[in-house]
CSV table of C-alpha atoms in Angstrom, one decimal:
chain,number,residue,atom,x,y,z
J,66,UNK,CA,141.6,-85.4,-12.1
J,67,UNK,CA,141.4,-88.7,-13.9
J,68,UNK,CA,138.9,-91.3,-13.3
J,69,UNK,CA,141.3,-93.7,-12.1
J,70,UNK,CA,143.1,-91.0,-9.6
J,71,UNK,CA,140.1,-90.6,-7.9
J,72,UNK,CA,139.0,-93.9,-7.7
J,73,UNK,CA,142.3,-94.7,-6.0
J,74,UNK,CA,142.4,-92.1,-3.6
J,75,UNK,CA,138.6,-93.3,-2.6
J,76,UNK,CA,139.8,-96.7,-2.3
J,77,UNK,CA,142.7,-96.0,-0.1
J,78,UNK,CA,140.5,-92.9,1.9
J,79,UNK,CA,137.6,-95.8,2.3
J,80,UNK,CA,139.4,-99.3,3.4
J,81,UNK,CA,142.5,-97.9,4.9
J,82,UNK,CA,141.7,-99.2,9.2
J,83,UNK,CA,143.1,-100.2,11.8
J,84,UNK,CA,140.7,-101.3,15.0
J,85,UNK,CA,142.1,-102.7,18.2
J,86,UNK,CA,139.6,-105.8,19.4
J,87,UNK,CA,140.7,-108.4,22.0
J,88,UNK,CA,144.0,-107.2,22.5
J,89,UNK,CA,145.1,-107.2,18.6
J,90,UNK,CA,145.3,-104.5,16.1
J,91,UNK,CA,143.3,-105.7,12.6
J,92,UNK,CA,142.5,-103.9,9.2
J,93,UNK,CA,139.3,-103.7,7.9
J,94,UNK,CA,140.0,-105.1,4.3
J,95,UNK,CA,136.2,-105.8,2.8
J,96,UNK,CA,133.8,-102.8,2.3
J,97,UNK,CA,133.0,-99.4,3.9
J,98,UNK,CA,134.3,-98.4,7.5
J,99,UNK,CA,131.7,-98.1,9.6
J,100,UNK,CA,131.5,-94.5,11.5
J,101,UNK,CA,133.5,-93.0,8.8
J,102,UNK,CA,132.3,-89.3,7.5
J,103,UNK,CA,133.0,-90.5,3.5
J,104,UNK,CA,131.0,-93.9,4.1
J,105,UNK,CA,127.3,-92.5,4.0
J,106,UNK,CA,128.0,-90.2,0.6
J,107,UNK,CA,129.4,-93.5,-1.4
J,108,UNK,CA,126.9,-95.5,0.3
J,109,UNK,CA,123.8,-93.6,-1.4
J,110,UNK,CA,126.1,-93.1,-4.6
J,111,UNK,CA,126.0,-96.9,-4.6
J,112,UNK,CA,122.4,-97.6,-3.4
J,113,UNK,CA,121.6,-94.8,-6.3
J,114,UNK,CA,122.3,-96.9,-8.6
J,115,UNK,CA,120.5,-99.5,-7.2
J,116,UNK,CA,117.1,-97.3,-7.0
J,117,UNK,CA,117.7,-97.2,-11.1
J,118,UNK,CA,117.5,-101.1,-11.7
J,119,UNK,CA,114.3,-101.2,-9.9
J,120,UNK,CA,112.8,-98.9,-12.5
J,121,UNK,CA,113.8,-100.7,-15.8
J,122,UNK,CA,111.7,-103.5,-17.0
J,123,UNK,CA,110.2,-105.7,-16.8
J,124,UNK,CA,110.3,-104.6,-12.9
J,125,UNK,CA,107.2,-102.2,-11.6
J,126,UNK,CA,107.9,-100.9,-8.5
J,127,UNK,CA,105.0,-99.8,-6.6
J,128,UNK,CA,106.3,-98.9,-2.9
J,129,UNK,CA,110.1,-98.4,-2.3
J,130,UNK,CA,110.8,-97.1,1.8
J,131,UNK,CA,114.5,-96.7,2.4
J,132,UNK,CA,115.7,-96.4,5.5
J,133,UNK,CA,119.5,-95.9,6.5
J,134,UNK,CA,120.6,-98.8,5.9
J,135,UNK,CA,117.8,-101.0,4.9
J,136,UNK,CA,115.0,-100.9,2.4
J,137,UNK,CA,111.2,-102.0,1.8
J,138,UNK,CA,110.1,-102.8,-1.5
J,139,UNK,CA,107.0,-104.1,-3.8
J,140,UNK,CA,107.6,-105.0,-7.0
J,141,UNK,CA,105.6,-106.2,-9.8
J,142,UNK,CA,106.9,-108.8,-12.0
J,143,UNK,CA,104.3,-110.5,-14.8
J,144,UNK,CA,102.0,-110.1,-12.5
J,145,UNK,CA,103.0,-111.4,-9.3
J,146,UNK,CA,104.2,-109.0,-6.4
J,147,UNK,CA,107.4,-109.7,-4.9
């Protein structure tokens, strides 16, 4: 399967939702459903790549915590801690 393919059939799998709320029907349109099965999996795919940018310079990470769906950081950067 092409690169493209799959990022389509994501896309459609991922934003396609319909919610009642206040006697209406809305689609989600902007990000990841929330309670969907697929969300978690491109959730850490995603947050992967974040982990990666914290360890290229001039970044030194000295503590990362993640949680679910938050994280706890120190980083070093020319000498301060952020």
């Amino acid at each position: 399967m092409r690169n493209q393919s799959l990022e389509r059939m994501i896309s459609l799998t991922v934003i396609t939702a319909y919610f009642p709320f206040n006697r209406g029907i809305y689609g989600q349109i902007f990000r990841l459903l929330m309670g969907y099965p697929f969300s978690p999996l491109l959730a850490n795919v995603y947050m992967g790549k974040v982990e990666k940018e914290f360890e290229k310079p001039p970044l030194q990470l000295t503590v990362l915590i993640r949680l679910p769906d938050d994280y706890f950081a120190l980083l070093e950067y020319r000498g301060h801690t952020l």
